[in-house]
């Protein structure tokens, strides 16, 4: 891949790409102290190149990113950073998921592939990588996992409460339930209150507290409900009561506020428990003590399910009803759980003694089919490839007395394969009774296939984005705001970034009305509905950029499926130019064709002339330098022989003239490259002191020959360690010092460096070369920096030169972000100065 292809790849990719290079290669093998080597790497490996996709991942600009070290990226967790770098350097390539921080401090989860780069000795010079922001994906996975964990807890709660024989077992199950819920959501305190039959008092019967939280269970016994009228009135509505901030309670709740503050509560959630007759029997509560806590409606709904389950179970245990009715209540409760509760014999076919009705939804067969193997044994619907795994797991747990947990496949009645999660335990009611198995089975098919479906849909989505050069964006119901947009979409609407773009909707990037007079919002909704109904919709539209500028466009709306949901993929193409051409084509076609032909001919001639000029200069420079180098070389050999004074003088003249001619050729070639735009500046580390010393060293013989004092002075505070092109900087200084020495017969030439301005990352330096020479007439100053121009013919004869040195210096200075000028008076010397913008190390 050449440089242009790499640049295109970097700019077009939706993945983050970067290069991080070391100041110098690092040896990495078993003979080196790797921890010491990592110390060096974390301080001296720097980000040298990064694409826009990666900058977007971190919410950064390139100027903030270039030069960052591993220590900068992992200052929030250096241990993790060193572990990742060590793994990468040990393996040479590394696939890893990391938890990092954006520049604003928000967390981000990155999935990356990284590959080391090596020099010829096998030492590491740096690495490059590609990475994807998977924060949103992980959040979705976390939510799915959270739902899965909650479903497990809900099923476990129902199974444990309903299978508890004694009050002790029941209390233990309740305490474990409060702990699991408190840790899952998470809160500082969870508890269960029961109301007296006459609803006059309440008692804290069960409680779990996080580490460091003061329990309240023993303090609150037979507490009068009427003393908290505001709170009790809302509890009697039999709806969840959520208090996000105790300090914000209304004035009529002052008693409640004092009580809750005494318990240290900051936020509270209370969920009523009801008896079998719908009578309020108590509540489950959750407290946040160490800070405020928000409760999403989804979480409240989940907890209400558990509260209802516990309330129903409490009602069953407390109700004085017949055994049959009690069993019906249990069966009704279990049937509403998301999983299957069962009890079976420990025989080869696991003969079922009880199964909840949920089994029909899971398998397609009714519970009665499995009871005592009336129609079939549960073993017969387990996938044949998983039977041995299930048997071995269950038998192993029976022997150890531990709970078994296993995932396996079953065959649905309609032929579908479903994944299930089973948790069970072997039970023995008495020492003499046989062992039987109890547990629950949870359908996890959606969980198993969701990740696969998500990956497939994301791959289709990403492929579509990568292939299109048009502005692409997606919209999702019910708000129909943009949920994503490719770089072309951000650019065409001139949004600040992708985050800014996704805060908008179609009506935000449209004028109030369209050309037909319809309101943009209403017409956009019609187009979206058409696309959702028919699969696609293509039309012309007047769009509006963020800055208010409108433009015509073609829009293609396509309905696509992502993670099982229908959304809209929109493709927008700016047709401003097309419309302009259509409008003017019939009147300007002939003139345009004629002018196009003329312009093409002129461009062709100009290109031929430029090419001929460049070729001529390059060829002539080569042809002249080759014999001149030979002449200079032969002259040096001649000077090493015994010559008389006159011969010595002639040979010295030949040598000096040859060098002048080579310098002239080099100047012409440099200026040719500048005019052709082929002269490139380097950006490398250098020391300003070294540059000044080398200039003095090169020019000192010339100064000594004319007995002229040559010195350099650097102002205090001028940085020495810089980034830039030191060779071109020396070229400018040598040109200016050479001119100063050339036109000075006695006195001195002084180089001065001072600081004009400075930021955290760069500095603007001012260089000046002052001499005591012949000076320059005011009317000649404007000619100094022009090509092939010197102030007078007489100076050309006396001092020589091509007149290109100052012109080249001017071009190089401007390429370095600076300017050049001169202050001089005829007969009083000159001071040439220039500025350059350089980055600091």
Coordinates of C-alpha atoms in Angstrom, one line a residue, residues 521-744:
X521 CA -42.1 18.0 9.2
X522 CA -45.4 16.7 7.9
X523 CA -44.0 15.7 4.5
X524 CA -41.0 14.0 6.1
X525 CA -43.2 11.8 8.2
X526 CA -45.2 10.9 5.0
X527 CA -42.0 9.8 3.2
X528 CA -40.8 7.8 6.2
X529 CA -44.2 6.0 6.5
X530 CA -44.1 5.2 2.8
X531 CA -40.6 3.7 3.1
X532 CA -41.6 1.7 6.2
X533 CA -44.6 0.4 4.3
X534 CA -43.2 -0.2 0.8
X535 CA -39.5 -0.9 1.7
X536 CA -38.1 2.2 0.1
X537 CA -38.9 5.7 -1.1
X538 CA -36.9 8.0 -3.5
X539 CA -37.6 11.7 -3.9
X540 CA -36.1 15.2 -4.3
X541 CA -35.9 17.3 -1.1
X542 CA -34.7 20.7 0.0
X543 CA -32.3 20.3 2.8
X544 CA -30.7 22.9 5.2
X545 CA -27.2 22.8 6.6
X546 CA -26.6 23.6 10.3
X547 CA -25.5 27.2 9.3
X548 CA -28.8 27.8 7.7
X549 CA -27.7 27.3 4.0
X550 CA -30.3 25.4 1.9
X551 CA -29.5 23.0 -0.9
X552 CA -31.4 20.6 -3.2
X553 CA -30.8 16.9 -2.8
X554 CA -32.0 13.5 -3.8
X555 CA -33.0 11.2 -0.9
X556 CA -33.4 7.4 -0.8
X557 CA -35.1 5.9 2.2
X558 CA -34.7 2.2 2.7
X559 CA -36.2 0.0 5.4
X560 CA -33.6 -2.3 7.0
X561 CA -33.6 -4.8 9.9
X562 CA -31.2 -4.3 12.8
X563 CA -31.3 -6.5 15.9
X564 CA -34.9 -7.6 14.9
X565 CA -36.1 -4.0 14.6
X566 CA -37.1 -2.1 11.5
X567 CA -35.3 1.2 11.0
X568 CA -34.7 3.6 8.1
X569 CA -31.4 4.0 6.2
X570 CA -31.3 7.3 4.4
X571 CA -28.9 8.2 1.6
X572 CA -28.6 12.0 0.7
X573 CA -26.8 13.4 -2.3
X574 CA -26.3 17.1 -2.8
X575 CA -27.5 18.0 -6.4
X576 CA -26.8 21.7 -6.2
X577 CA -24.3 21.6 -9.1
X578 CA -26.6 19.3 -11.1
X579 CA -29.5 21.8 -10.7
X580 CA -27.3 24.7 -11.6
X581 CA -26.1 22.9 -14.8
X582 CA -29.6 21.9 -15.7
X583 CA -30.7 25.6 -15.3
X584 CA -28.0 27.1 -17.5
X585 CA -27.2 24.3 -19.9
X586 CA -29.5 25.4 -22.7
X587 CA -28.0 28.9 -22.9
X588 CA -24.3 28.2 -22.2
X589 CA -23.7 24.9 -23.8
X590 CA -21.9 26.1 -26.9
X591 CA -19.9 28.8 -25.1
X592 CA -19.0 26.3 -22.4
X593 CA -17.8 23.8 -25.0
X594 CA -15.7 26.4 -26.8
X595 CA -14.2 27.7 -23.6
X596 CA -13.6 24.2 -22.4
X597 CA -11.7 23.3 -25.5
X598 CA -9.6 26.5 -25.2
X599 CA -8.9 25.9 -21.6
X600 CA -7.9 22.3 -22.2
X601 CA -5.5 23.5 -24.9
X602 CA -4.0 26.2 -22.7
X603 CA -3.7 23.7 -19.8
X604 CA -2.0 21.2 -22.1
X605 CA 0.4 23.8 -23.3
X606 CA 1.1 25.1 -19.8
X607 CA 1.6 21.6 -18.6
X608 CA 4.0 20.8 -21.5
X609 CA 5.9 24.1 -20.8
X610 CA 6.1 23.3 -17.1
X611 CA 7.3 19.8 -17.8
X612 CA 9.8 21.0 -20.3
X613 CA 11.1 23.6 -17.9
X614 CA 11.4 21.1 -15.1
X615 CA 13.0 18.5 -17.3
X616 CA 15.5 21.1 -18.8
X617 CA 16.5 22.4 -15.3
X618 CA 16.9 18.9 -13.9
X619 CA 18.9 17.7 -16.9
X620 CA 21.1 20.8 -17.2
X621 CA 21.7 20.8 -13.4
X622 CA 22.9 17.2 -13.7
X623 CA 24.9 17.8 -16.8
X624 CA 26.6 20.9 -15.3
X625 CA 27.3 19.4 -11.9
X626 CA 28.9 16.2 -13.2
X627 CA 31.8 17.9 -15.1
X628 CA 32.1 20.6 -12.4
X629 CA 32.5 18.1 -9.7
X630 CA 35.3 16.5 -11.8
X631 CA 36.9 19.9 -12.3
X632 CA 36.8 20.7 -8.6
X633 CA 38.2 17.3 -7.8
X634 CA 41.0 17.6 -10.3
X635 CA 41.8 21.1 -9.0
X636 CA 42.1 19.8 -5.5
X637 CA 44.6 17.1 -6.8
X638 CA 46.4 19.8 -8.7
X639 CA 46.7 22.0 -5.6
X640 CA 48.3 19.1 -3.8
X641 CA 51.2 19.1 -6.3
X642 CA 54.2 21.5 -6.3
X643 CA 53.2 24.7 -8.1
X644 CA 54.8 28.0 -8.5
X645 CA 53.0 31.1 -7.2
X646 CA 51.3 32.0 -10.5
X647 CA 50.1 28.4 -11.1
X648 CA 48.9 28.2 -7.5
X649 CA 46.9 31.4 -8.1
X650 CA 45.3 30.1 -11.3
X651 CA 44.3 26.8 -9.6
X652 CA 42.7 28.6 -6.6
X653 CA 40.7 30.7 -9.0
X654 CA 39.5 27.5 -10.8
X655 CA 38.5 25.9 -7.5
X656 CA 36.6 28.9 -6.2
X657 CA 34.8 29.5 -9.5
X658 CA 33.8 25.8 -9.6
X659 CA 32.4 25.9 -6.2
X660 CA 30.4 29.0 -7.0
X661 CA 29.0 27.4 -10.1
X662 CA 28.0 24.2 -8.2
X663 CA 26.2 26.4 -5.6
X664 CA 24.5 28.3 -8.4
X665 CA 23.3 25.0 -10.0
X666 CA 22.0 23.7 -6.6
X667 CA 20.1 27.0 -6.1
X668 CA 18.5 26.7 -9.5
X669 CA 17.5 23.1 -8.8
X670 CA 16.1 24.0 -5.4
X671 CA 14.0 26.8 -6.8
X672 CA 12.8 24.6 -9.6
X673 CA 11.5 22.1 -7.0
X674 CA 9.9 24.9 -5.0
X675 CA 8.1 26.2 -8.1
X676 CA 6.9 22.7 -9.0
X677 CA 5.7 22.1 -5.5
X678 CA 8.0 19.1 -5.1
X679 CA 10.1 20.4 -2.3
X680 CA 9.0 18.7 0.9
X681 CA 9.9 19.8 4.5
X682 CA 10.8 17.2 7.1
X683 CA 9.5 17.2 10.6
X684 CA 12.1 15.7 12.9
X685 CA 13.5 16.3 16.4
X686 CA 16.5 18.6 16.5
X687 CA 18.5 20.8 18.9
X688 CA 18.6 24.5 18.0
X689 CA 22.1 24.7 19.6
X690 CA 23.4 22.1 17.1
X691 CA 22.0 24.0 14.1
X692 CA 23.6 27.3 15.2
X693 CA 27.0 25.6 15.9
X694 CA 27.0 23.9 12.5
X695 CA 26.2 27.2 10.7
X696 CA 29.1 28.9 12.6
X697 CA 31.4 25.9 11.8
X698 CA 30.6 26.0 8.1
X699 CA 30.9 29.8 7.7
X700 CA 33.9 30.4 10.0
X701 CA 36.6 29.7 7.4
X702 CA 35.1 32.4 5.1
X703 CA 34.9 34.8 8.1
X704 CA 38.5 34.0 9.2
X705 CA 39.8 34.5 5.6
X706 CA 38.3 38.1 5.7
X707 CA 39.2 38.6 9.4
X708 CA 35.6 39.2 10.2
X709 CA 34.2 38.3 13.7
X710 CA 31.3 35.8 13.4
X711 CA 29.2 35.1 16.5
X712 CA 25.7 33.7 17.5
X713 CA 23.5 34.9 20.4
X714 CA 20.4 33.2 21.7
X715 CA 17.9 35.1 23.9
X716 CA 17.1 33.6 27.3
X717 CA 14.0 31.5 27.2
X718 CA 14.3 30.4 23.6
X719 CA 13.6 26.6 23.6
X720 CA 16.3 24.3 22.3
X721 CA 14.5 21.0 21.8
X722 CA 12.2 21.4 18.7
X723 CA 10.4 19.7 15.8
X724 CA 11.0 20.9 12.3
X725 CA 13.4 20.7 9.3
X726 CA 16.9 21.5 10.6
X727 CA 18.6 21.2 7.2
X728 CA 16.4 23.8 5.5
X729 CA 16.7 26.0 8.6
X730 CA 20.5 25.8 8.2
X731 CA 20.2 26.5 4.5
X732 CA 18.4 29.8 5.2
X733 CA 20.9 30.8 7.8
X734 CA 23.9 29.9 5.7
X735 CA 22.4 31.9 2.7
X736 CA 22.0 35.0 4.9
X737 CA 25.4 34.6 6.7
X738 CA 27.1 33.9 3.4
X739 CA 25.6 37.1 1.9
X740 CA 26.6 39.1 5.0
X741 CA 30.2 37.9 4.8
X742 CA 30.2 38.5 1.1
X743 CA 29.3 42.1 1.4
X744 CA 31.3 42.9 4.5

